[in-house]
Structure formats: structure tokens, C-alpha cells
Coordinates of C-alpha atoms and ligand atoms in Angstrom, one line a residue:
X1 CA 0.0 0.0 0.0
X2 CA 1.1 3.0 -0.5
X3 CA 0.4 6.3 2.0
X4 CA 0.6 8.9 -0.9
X5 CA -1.8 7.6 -3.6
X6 CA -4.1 10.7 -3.4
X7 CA -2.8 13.7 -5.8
X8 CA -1.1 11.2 -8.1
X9 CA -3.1 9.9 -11.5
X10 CA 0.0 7.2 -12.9
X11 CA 1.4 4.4 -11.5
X12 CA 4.9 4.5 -10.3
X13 CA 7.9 4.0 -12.5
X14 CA 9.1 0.6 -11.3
X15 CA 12.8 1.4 -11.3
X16 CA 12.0 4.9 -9.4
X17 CA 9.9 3.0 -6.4
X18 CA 12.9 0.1 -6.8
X19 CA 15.2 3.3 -5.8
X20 CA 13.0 4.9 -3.6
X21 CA 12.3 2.1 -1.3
X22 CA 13.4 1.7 2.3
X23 CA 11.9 -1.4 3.1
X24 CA 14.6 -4.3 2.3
X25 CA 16.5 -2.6 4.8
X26 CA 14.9 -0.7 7.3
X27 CA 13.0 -3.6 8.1
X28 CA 15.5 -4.2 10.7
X29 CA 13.6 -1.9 13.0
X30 CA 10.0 -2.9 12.7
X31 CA 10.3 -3.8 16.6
X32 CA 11.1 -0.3 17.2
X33 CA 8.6 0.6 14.6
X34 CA 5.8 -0.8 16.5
X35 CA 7.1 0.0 20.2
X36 CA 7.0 4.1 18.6
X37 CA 3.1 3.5 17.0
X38 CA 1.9 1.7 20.7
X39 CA 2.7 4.4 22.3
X40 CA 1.8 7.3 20.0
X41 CA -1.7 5.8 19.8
X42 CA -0.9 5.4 24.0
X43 CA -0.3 9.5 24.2
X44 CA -3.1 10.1 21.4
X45 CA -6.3 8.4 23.6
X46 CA -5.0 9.9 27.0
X47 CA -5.6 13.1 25.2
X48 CA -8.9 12.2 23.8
X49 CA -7.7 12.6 20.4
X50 CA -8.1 9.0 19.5
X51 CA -10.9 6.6 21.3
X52 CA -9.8 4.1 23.9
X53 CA -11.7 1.6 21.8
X54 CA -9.8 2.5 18.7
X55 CA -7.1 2.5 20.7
X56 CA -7.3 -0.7 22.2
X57 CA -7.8 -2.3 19.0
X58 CA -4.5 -1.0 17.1
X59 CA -2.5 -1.9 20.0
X60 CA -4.1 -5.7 20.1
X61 CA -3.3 -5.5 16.0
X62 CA 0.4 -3.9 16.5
X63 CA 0.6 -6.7 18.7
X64 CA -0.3 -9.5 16.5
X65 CA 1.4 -7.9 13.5
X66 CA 5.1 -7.9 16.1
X67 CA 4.2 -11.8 17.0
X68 CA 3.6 -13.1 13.8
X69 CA 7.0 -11.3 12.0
X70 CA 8.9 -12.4 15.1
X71 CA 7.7 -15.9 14.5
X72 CA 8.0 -15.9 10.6
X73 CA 4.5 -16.3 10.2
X74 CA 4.2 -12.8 8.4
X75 CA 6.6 -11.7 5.9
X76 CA 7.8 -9.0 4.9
X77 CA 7.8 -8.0 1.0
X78 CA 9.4 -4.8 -0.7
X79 CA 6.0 -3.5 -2.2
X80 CA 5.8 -1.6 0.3
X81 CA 7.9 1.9 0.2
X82 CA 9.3 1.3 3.9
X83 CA 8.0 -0.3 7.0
X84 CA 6.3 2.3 8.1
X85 CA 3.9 2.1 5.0
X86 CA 4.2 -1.6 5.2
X87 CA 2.9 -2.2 9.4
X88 CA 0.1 0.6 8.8
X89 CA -1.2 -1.4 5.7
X90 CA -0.8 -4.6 7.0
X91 CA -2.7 -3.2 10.3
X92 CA -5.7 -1.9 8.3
X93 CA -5.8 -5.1 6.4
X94 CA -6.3 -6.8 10.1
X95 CA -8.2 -4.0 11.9
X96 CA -10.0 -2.7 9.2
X97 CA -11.2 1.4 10.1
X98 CA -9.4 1.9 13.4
X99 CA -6.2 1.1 11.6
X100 CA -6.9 4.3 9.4
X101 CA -6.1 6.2 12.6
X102 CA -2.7 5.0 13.8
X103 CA -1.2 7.9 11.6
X104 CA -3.1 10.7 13.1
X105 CA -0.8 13.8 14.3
X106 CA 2.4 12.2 12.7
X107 CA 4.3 12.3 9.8
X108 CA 7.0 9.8 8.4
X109 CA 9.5 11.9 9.4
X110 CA 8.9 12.0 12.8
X111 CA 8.4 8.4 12.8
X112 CA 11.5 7.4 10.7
X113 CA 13.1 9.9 13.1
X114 CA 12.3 8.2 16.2
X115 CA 12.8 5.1 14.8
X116 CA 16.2 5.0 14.3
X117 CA 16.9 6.4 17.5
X118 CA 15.4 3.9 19.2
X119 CA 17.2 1.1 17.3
X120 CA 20.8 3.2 17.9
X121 CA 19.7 3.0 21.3
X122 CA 19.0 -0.5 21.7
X123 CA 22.4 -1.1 19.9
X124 CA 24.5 1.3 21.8
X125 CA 22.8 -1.0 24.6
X126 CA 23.8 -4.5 22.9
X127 CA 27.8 -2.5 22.0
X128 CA 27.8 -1.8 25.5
X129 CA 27.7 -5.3 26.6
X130 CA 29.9 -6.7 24.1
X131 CA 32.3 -3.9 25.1
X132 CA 32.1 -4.7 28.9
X133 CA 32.4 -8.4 28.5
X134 CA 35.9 -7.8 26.5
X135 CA 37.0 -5.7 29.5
X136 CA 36.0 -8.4 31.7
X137 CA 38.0 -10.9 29.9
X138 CA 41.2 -8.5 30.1
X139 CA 40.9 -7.9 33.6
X140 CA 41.0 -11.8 34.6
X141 CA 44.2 -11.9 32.1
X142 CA 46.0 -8.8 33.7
X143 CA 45.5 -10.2 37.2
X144 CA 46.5 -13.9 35.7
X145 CA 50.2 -11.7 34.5
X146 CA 50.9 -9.1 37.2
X147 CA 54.6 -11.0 37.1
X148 CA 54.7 -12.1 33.4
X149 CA 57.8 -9.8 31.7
X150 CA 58.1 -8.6 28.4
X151 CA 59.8 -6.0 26.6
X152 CA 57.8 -3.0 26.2
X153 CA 58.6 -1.5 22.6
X154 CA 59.0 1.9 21.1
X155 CA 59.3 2.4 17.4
X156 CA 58.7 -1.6 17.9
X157 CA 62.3 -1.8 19.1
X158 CA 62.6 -3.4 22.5
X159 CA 62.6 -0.6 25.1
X160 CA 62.2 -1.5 28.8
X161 CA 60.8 -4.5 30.4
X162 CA 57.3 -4.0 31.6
X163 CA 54.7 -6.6 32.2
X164 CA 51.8 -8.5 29.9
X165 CA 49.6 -7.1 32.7
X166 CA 51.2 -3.7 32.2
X167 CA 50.5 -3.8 27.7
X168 CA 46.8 -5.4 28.3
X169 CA 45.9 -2.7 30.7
X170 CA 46.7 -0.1 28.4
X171 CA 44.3 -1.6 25.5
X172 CA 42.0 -1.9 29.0
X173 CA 42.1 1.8 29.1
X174 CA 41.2 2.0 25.3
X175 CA 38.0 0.4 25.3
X176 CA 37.7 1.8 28.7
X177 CA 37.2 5.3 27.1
X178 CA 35.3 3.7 24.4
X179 CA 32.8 2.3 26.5
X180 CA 32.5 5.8 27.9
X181 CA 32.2 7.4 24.9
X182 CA 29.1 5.4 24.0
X183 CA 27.4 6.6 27.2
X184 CA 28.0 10.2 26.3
X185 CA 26.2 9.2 22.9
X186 CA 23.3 7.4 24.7
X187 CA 22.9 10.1 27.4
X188 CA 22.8 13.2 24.5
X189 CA 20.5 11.3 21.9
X190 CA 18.4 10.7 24.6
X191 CA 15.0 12.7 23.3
X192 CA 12.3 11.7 22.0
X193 CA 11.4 13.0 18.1
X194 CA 8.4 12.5 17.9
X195 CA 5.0 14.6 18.0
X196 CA 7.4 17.2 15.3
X197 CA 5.2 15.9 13.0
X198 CA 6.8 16.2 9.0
X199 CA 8.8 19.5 10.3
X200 CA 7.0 21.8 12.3
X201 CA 4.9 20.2 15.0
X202 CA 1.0 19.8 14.8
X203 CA -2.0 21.3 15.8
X204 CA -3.3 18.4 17.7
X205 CA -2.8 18.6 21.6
X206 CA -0.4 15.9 21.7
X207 CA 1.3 15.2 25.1
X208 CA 5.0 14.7 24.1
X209 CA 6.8 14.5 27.1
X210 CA 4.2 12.0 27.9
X211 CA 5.0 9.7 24.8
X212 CA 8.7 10.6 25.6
X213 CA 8.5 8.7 28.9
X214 CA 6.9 5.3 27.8
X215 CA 9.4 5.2 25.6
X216 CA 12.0 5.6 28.1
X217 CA 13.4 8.8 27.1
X218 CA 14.7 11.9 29.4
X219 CA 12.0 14.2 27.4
X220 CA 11.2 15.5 24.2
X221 CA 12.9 17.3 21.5
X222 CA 12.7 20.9 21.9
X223 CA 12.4 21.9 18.1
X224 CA 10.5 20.0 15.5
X225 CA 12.8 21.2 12.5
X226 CA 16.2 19.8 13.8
X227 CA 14.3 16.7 15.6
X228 CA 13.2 15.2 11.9
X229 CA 16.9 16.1 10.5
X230 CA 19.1 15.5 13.0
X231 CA 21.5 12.7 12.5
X232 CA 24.0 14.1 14.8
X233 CA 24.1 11.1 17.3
X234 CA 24.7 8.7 14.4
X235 CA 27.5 10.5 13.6
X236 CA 28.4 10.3 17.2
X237 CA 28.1 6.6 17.1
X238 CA 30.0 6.1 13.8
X239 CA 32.7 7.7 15.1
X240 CA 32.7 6.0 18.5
X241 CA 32.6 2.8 16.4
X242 CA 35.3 3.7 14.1
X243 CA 37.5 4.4 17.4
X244 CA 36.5 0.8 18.7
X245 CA 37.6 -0.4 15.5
X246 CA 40.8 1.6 15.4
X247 CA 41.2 -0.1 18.8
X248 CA 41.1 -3.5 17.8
X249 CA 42.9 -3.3 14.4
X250 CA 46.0 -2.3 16.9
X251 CA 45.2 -5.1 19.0
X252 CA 44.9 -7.2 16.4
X253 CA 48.1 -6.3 14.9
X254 CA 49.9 -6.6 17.7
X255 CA 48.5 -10.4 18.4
X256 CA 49.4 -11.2 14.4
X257 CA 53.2 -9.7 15.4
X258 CA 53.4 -11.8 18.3
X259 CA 52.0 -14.9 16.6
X260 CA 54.6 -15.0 14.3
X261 CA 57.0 -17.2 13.5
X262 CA 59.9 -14.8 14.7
X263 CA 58.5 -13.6 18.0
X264 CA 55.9 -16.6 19.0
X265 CA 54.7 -14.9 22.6
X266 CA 51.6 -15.9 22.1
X267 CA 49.9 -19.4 20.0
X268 CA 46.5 -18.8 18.5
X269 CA 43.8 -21.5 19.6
X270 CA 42.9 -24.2 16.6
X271 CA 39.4 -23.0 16.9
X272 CA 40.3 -19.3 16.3
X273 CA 42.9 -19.9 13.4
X274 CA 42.9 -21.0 9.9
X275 CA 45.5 -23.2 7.3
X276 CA 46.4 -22.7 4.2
X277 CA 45.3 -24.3 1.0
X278 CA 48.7 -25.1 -0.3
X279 CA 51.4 -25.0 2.8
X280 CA 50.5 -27.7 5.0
X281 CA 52.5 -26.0 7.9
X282 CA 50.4 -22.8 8.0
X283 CA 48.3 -21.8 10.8
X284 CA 46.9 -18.0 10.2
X285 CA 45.7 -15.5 12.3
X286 CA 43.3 -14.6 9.9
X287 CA 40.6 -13.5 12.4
X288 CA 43.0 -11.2 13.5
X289 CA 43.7 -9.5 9.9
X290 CA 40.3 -9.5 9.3
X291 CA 39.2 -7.6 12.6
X292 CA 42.1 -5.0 11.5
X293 CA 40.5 -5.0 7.8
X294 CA 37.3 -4.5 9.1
X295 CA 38.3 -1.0 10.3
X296 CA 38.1 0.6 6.8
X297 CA 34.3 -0.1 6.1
X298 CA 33.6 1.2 9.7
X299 CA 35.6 4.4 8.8
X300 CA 33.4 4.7 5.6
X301 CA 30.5 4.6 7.2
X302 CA 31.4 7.4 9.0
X303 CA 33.3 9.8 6.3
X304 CA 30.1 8.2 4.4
X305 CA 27.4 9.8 6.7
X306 CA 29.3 13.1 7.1
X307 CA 29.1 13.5 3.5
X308 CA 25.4 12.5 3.5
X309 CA 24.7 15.2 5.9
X310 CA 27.0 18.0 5.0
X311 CA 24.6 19.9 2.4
X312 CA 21.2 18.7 3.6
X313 CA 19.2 22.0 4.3
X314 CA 16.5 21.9 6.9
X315 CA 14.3 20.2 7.9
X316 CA 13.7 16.6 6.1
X317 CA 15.6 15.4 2.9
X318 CA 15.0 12.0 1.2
X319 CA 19.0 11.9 1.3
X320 CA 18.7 11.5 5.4
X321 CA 17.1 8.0 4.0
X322 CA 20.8 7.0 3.7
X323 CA 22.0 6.9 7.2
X324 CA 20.5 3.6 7.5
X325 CA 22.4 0.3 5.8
X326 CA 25.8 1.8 6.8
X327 CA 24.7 2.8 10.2
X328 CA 23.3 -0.8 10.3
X329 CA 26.2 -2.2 8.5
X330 CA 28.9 -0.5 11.0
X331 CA 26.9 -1.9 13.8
X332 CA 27.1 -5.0 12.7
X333 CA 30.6 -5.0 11.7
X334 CA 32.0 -4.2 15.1
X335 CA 30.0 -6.2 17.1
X336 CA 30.8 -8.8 15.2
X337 CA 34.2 -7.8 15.6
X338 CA 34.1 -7.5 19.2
X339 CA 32.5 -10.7 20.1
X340 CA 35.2 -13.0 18.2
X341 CA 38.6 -10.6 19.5
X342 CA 37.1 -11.5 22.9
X343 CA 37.4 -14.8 22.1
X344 CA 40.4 -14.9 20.3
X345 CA 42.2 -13.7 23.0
X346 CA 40.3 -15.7 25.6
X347 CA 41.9 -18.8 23.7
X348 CA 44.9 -17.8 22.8
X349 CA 48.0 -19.1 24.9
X350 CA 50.9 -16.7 26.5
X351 CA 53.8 -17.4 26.1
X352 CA 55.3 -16.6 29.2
X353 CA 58.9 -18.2 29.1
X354 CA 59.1 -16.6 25.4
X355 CA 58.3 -13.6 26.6
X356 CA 60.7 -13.0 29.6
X357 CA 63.1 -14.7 27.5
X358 CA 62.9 -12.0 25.1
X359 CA 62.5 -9.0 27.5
X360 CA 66.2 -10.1 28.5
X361 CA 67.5 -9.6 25.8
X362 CA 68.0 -6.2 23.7
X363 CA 69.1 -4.4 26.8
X364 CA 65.9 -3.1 28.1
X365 CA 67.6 -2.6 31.5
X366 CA 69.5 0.0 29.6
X367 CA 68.1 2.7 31.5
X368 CA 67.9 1.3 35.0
X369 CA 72.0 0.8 34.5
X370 CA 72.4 4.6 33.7
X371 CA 69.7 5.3 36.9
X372 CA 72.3 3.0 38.6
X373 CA 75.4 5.4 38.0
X374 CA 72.9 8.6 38.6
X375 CA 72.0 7.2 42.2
X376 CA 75.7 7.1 42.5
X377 CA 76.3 10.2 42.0
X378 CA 76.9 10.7 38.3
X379 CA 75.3 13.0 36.2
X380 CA 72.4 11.5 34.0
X381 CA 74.6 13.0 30.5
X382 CA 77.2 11.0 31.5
X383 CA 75.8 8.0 33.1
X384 CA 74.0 7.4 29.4
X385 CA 77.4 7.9 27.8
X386 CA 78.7 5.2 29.7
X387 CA 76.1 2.7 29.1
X388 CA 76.2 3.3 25.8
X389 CA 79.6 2.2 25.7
X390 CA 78.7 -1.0 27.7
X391 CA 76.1 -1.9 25.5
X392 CA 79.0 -1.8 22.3
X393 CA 80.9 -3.9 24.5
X394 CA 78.0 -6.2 25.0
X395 CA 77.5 -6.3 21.6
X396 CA 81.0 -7.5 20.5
X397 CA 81.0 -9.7 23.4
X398 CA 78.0 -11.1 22.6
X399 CA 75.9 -10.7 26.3
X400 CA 73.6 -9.1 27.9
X401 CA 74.5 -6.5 30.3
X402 CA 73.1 -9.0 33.1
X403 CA 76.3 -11.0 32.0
X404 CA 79.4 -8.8 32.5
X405 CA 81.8 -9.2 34.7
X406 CA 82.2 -6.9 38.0
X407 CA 85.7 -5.8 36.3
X408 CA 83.9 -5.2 32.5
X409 CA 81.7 -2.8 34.4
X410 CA 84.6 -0.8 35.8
X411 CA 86.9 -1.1 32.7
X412 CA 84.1 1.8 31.6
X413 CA 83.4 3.2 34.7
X414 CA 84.6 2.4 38.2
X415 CA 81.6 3.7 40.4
X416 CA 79.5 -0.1 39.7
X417 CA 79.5 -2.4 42.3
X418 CA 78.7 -5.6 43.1
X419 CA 74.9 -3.9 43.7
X420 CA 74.5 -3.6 39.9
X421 CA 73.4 -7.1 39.2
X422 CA 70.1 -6.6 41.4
X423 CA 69.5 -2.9 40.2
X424 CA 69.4 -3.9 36.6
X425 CA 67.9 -7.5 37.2
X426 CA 64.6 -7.7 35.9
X427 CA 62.7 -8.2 38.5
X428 CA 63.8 -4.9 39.9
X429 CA 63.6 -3.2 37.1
X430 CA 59.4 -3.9 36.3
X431 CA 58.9 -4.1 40.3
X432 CA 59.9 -0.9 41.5
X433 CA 58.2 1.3 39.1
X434 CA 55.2 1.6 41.6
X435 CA 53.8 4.8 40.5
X436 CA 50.3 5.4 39.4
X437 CA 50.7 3.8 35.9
X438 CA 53.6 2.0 35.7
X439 CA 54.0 -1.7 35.7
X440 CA 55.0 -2.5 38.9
X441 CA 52.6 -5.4 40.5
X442 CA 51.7 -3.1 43.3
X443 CA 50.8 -0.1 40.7
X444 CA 48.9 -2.7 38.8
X445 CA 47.6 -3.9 41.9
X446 CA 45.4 -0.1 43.0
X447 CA 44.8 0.1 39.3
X448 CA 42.9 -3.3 39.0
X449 CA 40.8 -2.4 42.2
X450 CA 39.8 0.5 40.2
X451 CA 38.1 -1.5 37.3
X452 CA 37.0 -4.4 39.5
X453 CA 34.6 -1.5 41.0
X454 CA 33.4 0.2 37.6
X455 CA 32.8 -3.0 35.6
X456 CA 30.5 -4.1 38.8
X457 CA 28.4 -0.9 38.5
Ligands
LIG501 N1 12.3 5.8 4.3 C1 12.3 7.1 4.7 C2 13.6 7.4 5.5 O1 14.3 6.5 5.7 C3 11.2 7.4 5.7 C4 10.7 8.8 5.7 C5 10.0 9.2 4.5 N2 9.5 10.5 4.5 C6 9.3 11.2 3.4 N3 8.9 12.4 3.5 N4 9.4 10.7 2.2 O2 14.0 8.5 5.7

């Protein structure tokens, strides 16, 4: 059916309502669909603008319409424009007259408006979880490694020895903020479009902050031209999704570097990895590379919907039509993306022996020797002179600074003592960084306490 028949005398051009058509993908949302008609027609009989009996019986019909697409008994075609045209039509086809009222005091655009809010709400919801259940699985790993060493990197050149605890917590502090984001989204989109009508309200006495509540928002909108043509909090979303994603794909390219061949900290679980067609000896990360591929079409979305909405003068424009399959699409994407990382890594064995093996090597207690030489006395200039010479020495010698001699110490300097072994051993050198931060256990320690508390709010 369609709702605009009335002023037209020809048929539509098939190719034009092909193009036009919503409905073989905003489908996705006939739940919300039907939650926004009950309680319009909810708000429009407490103001005696619609009869309770009327009212009763498009709610029953809503009702049946929700059951029977939940349970595949009803299906949905793409004759209809969208699902908005699609539920009223299949409503009147049940209900018969009462039906012909579900529209009264709204417009598409107020509908289509609220609509998607309420699905990007429900899914900022679902992202939330998926979010919070991937922290959860990172705190049980950083308290399982509070002593596991490994090198930190810069420049991915070994650096100083910190902890796995210590690298997992800073991706921890990532989706930390990410999960926070969200909330920002959730708590700003919060307002309810509808009752603006196609763009500038109604002249019915519709209750909005009424309609606003039963549908769990904070209130209404507060101006009917930006409410049907605001897309701001997708935008919100899109980026907050792309910055998940941007998340991940570092995550993920981390896990693919230490899966490899030539660092092998950590072994990918059967069931998350794939072989190769032709190299019998192959096990891939591929879910890895493809949760760091995956970033680009989340970014698209975004620059996508930016574009969409750069030039769109108020109020509604048939182009706001395309915020929905990429939104959707993005969605879909990262939570996909979140639910397999989190059990990727929840698989996936550590390495430890590898890993310490590896921090000991590369001189990452370069910097605790030259601290050494400063806590002696020695300006910091020079003490990093010195060690650099050491580490030469090391090199032609083949060690690690761990494995001179007492007299190869002084042959460069003569202020090192027997007390240099334990200030540059690696134990010291991870433990006593104890500051807010840093990798020491007991730092990690307060910091863990911190998340235990917010993840159980
Ligand atoms: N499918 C449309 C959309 O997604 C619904 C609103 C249509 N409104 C209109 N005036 N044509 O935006």
C-alpha cells in the first residue's frame, strides 16, 4: 500500500519505487517501529484525540502484526515503500477502520526519526555489553600476568621490560574510554522526536513529554525542524565505532606480530585460526587481519554519513534515507568484531617463558644501568654515555648487560659495584616502578581495584 496515492493519476515508474524504497532494509527496525506506533496511539487516547476503543484495537493488532513477524509467520515484501507504509497497511488489512487512525498527528519523518533512535539506542545497549564483556575478559588476564615480563617497545624496538599485565591494561584503558564514549552518545540522543510531525509540529494537543516517557526517554525534543533532521548522534556513534575499530585493528596487529613465526609470545587456539590451502605447515591468524581490515568499512560509514549530511538543508531530505544500511552495517561490523577478539584472545595461549626470554634480551635494563650510575652520584649526561659504551661492548661480546663481569663494568666506569646485578635485574627493574601507571605489581595492583569497581556498577 502506498500512503501517498491521493494527488497522483500514474502508476509509479518501477525502477523509481525500486530506488526509492526503504523497506529491504529498514525492516531491521520494525520492533522499534511498533514500540514508537503503541505508544503514540498510547499519548493520542490519554488526550482524547483518538478513542480508547480504537485505541485498544491497534495496539491488540500492532501486537499480532510484532508476534507473527517475530515468529515468521508474516513476511515482509518490498511492495511496500518502507516499514512504516508496510505495518500501517498490514494493520488496516487486520483492523480494518481503526487502523486508518494509527497515523493521526504524525508524519514519516517524525516516525523514521524516532525510529532509528530507538534502534541506535537498543544497539548502543547490545555494543555496550559486548564492550564490557571484553574488559572483563582483560581484567581476569592482567591479574592472571601481574609477574609475566616482556619488553615494552617503542618504534617496535625493545625498550624497557614492563609486564603483559602492564600492555593489556593499556588496551583496557582504550575500550575503557570507548565504553564511555558510548554513554556520552546514549545520554545526548536521549529525546524523544516524535510529535514534530513532518517538520513543524501539529495542531493536535499531543502530550510529548508523555509519549517521551513510555518510551523511556529523558524528554522531548525541543524543536521540530532539527528533531526530523538531525542525524547528529549517528554521527556520534559512527565515530565512536570507528574508534572501537581503530582499537582493535591495533590489538589485532599486535597479536598477528606476536603470533609470528619470529616472536611466537603468544599461540592462536585451533578454533580461532585458519590453514592454508597449499602450505600444509600454515596456521593464520586470519581472524586477527580481518578484525584489522574490518576498520576501513567502519571508517566509511562514517566519512560516508558526514558526506550524506553536510549539504542537507533543513528540515527533512529524502538523502537523510541514507543513514540507515551503513549505520546498520557498522553496527554489525564491530559487534561482530568484538564478540570474536574476545574470544580470540580468551583462547589464545601466552607465552610466558618466550616472553621474559625475550624482555632479557635487547638491553631493556639499559636505563635502569644509567639510573644505577645517577644514584651514585653521576650526572644522567654521562651515566647514558657510559652505558652506551657498555652496551657496544656487550655487543662485540656477545651478552647481555646482566652477564658482564664486575671488572667489564669498571673497565668503563669504576663507580658499579657488586649492587649492579640486582638494580638492573629484571625483577627490579618492572617491580619498582610503583607509580600510578607504571608496571610495577603493586601499581597494577590499585589500578585493578579501580576497574574491578566500575565493571560491577
Ligand atoms: N524511508 C524514509 C527514510 O528513511 C522514511 C521517511 C520518508 N519520509 C518522506 N517524507 N518521504 O527517511
Amino acid at each position: 500500500m502506498k500512503l501517498w496515492g491521493g494527488r497522483f493519476t500514474k502508476e509509479t515508474n518501477r525502477l523509481v519505487h525500486n530506488f526509492n524504497e526503504s523497506i529491504s532494509f529498514d525492516q531491521k527496525f520494525y520492533k522499534q517501529d511498533i514500540a514508537g506506533s503503541i505508544a503514540h496511539v498510547t499519548m493520542l487516547a490519554k488526550q482524547g484525540i483518538l478513542s480508547e476503543k480504537d485505541k485498544d484495537a491497534i495496539i491488540e493488532g500492532l501486537k499480532g502484526i510484532r508476534r507473527d513477524l517475530d515468529s515468521g509467520a508474516l513476511t515482509i515484501t518490498t511492495e511496500s515503500e518502507d516499514i512504516h507504509s508496510f505495518v500501517e497497511a498490514e494493520l488496516i488489512s487486520r483492523i480494518g477502520e481503526a487502523g486508518k487512525r494509527l497515523h493521526t498527528g504524525r508524519s514519516r519523518n517524525d516516525q523514521v526519526a524516532l525510529d532509528m533512535r530507538l534502534y541506535v539506542r537498543d544497539e548502543i545497549d547490545e555494543l555496550d555489553t559486548l564492550v564490557k564483556g571484553l574488559l572483563t575478559e582483560l581484567l581476569s588476564l592482567m591479574e592472571e600476568h601481574l609477574h609475566t615480563y616482556m619488553p615494552g617497545f617503542t618504534h617496535l624496538q625493545k625498550a624497557q621490560p614492563v609486564t603483559l599485565s602492564h600492555h593489556l591494561g593499556a588496551y583496557y584503558e582504550m575500550f575503557r574510554r570507548d565504553r564511555s564514549r558510548l554513554s556520552d552518545i546514549r545520554r545526548r540522543m536521549n529525546y524523544c522526536p516524535l510529535g514534530s510531525g513532518a517538520l513543524a509540529g501539529t495542531t493536535y494537543p499531543l502530550d510529548r513529554d508523555y509519549t517521551a516517557s513510555l518510551l523511556g526517554f529523558d524528554g522531548p525534543t525541543l524543536n521540530s525542524m532539527d528533531s526530523v533532521s538531525d542525524r547528529d548522534y549517528v554521527i556520534e556513534l559512527l565515530a565512536a565505532l570507528s574508534m572501537i575499530s581503530m582499537h582493535l585493528g591495533r590489538f589485532s596487529e599486535e597479536i598477528i606480530i606476536w603470533n609470528s613465526n619470529e616472536y611466537q609470545f603468544v599461540e592462536m587456539d585451533d578454533s580461532y585460526s585458519t590453514g592454508s590451502s597449499i602450505m600444509p605447515q600454515k596456521k593464520n591468524p586470519d581472524i586477527a587481519e580481518l578484525i584489522r581490515g574490518k576498520s576501513g568499512r567502519v571508517y566509511g560509514a562514517l566519512m560516508s554519513m558526514l558526506t550524506v549530511m553536510k549539504g542537507i538543508p533543513l528540515a527533512y531530505d529524502k538523502d537523510l534515507q541514507e543513514d540507515k544500511e551503513l549505520t546498520f552495517d557498522a553496527i554489525d561490523t564491530v559487534k561482530g568484531c568484538l564478540l570474536l577478539f574476545t574470544g580470540m584472545i580468551s583462547t589464545m595461549t601466552f607465552r610466558k617463558d618466550v616472553m621474559e626470554e625475550s624482555a632479557k634480551k635487547g638491553f631493556t635494563n639499559a636505563t635502569d644501568a644509567a639510573d644505577y650510575l645517577v644514584n651514585h652520584g653521576v650526572p644522567f649526561r654521562d651515566a647514558h654515555g657510559i652505558i652506551g659504551q657498555l652496551v657496544l661492548l656487550c655487543i662485540e661480546k656477545k651478552k647481555a648487560l646482566d652477564d658482564l663481569s664486575l671488572e667489564e663494568f669498571r673497565s668503563v666506569c669504576p663507580v658499579f659495584d657488586q649492587d649492579i646485578y640486582d638494580a638492573i635485574s629484571m625483577k627490579t627493574c618492572v617491580e619498582k616502578r610503583v607509580t600510578t601507571g607504571a608496571p610495577g605489581a603493586e601499581a597494577m595492583k590499585r589500578v585493578i581495584e579501580i576497574y574491578k569497581k566500575e565493571l560491577a556498577q
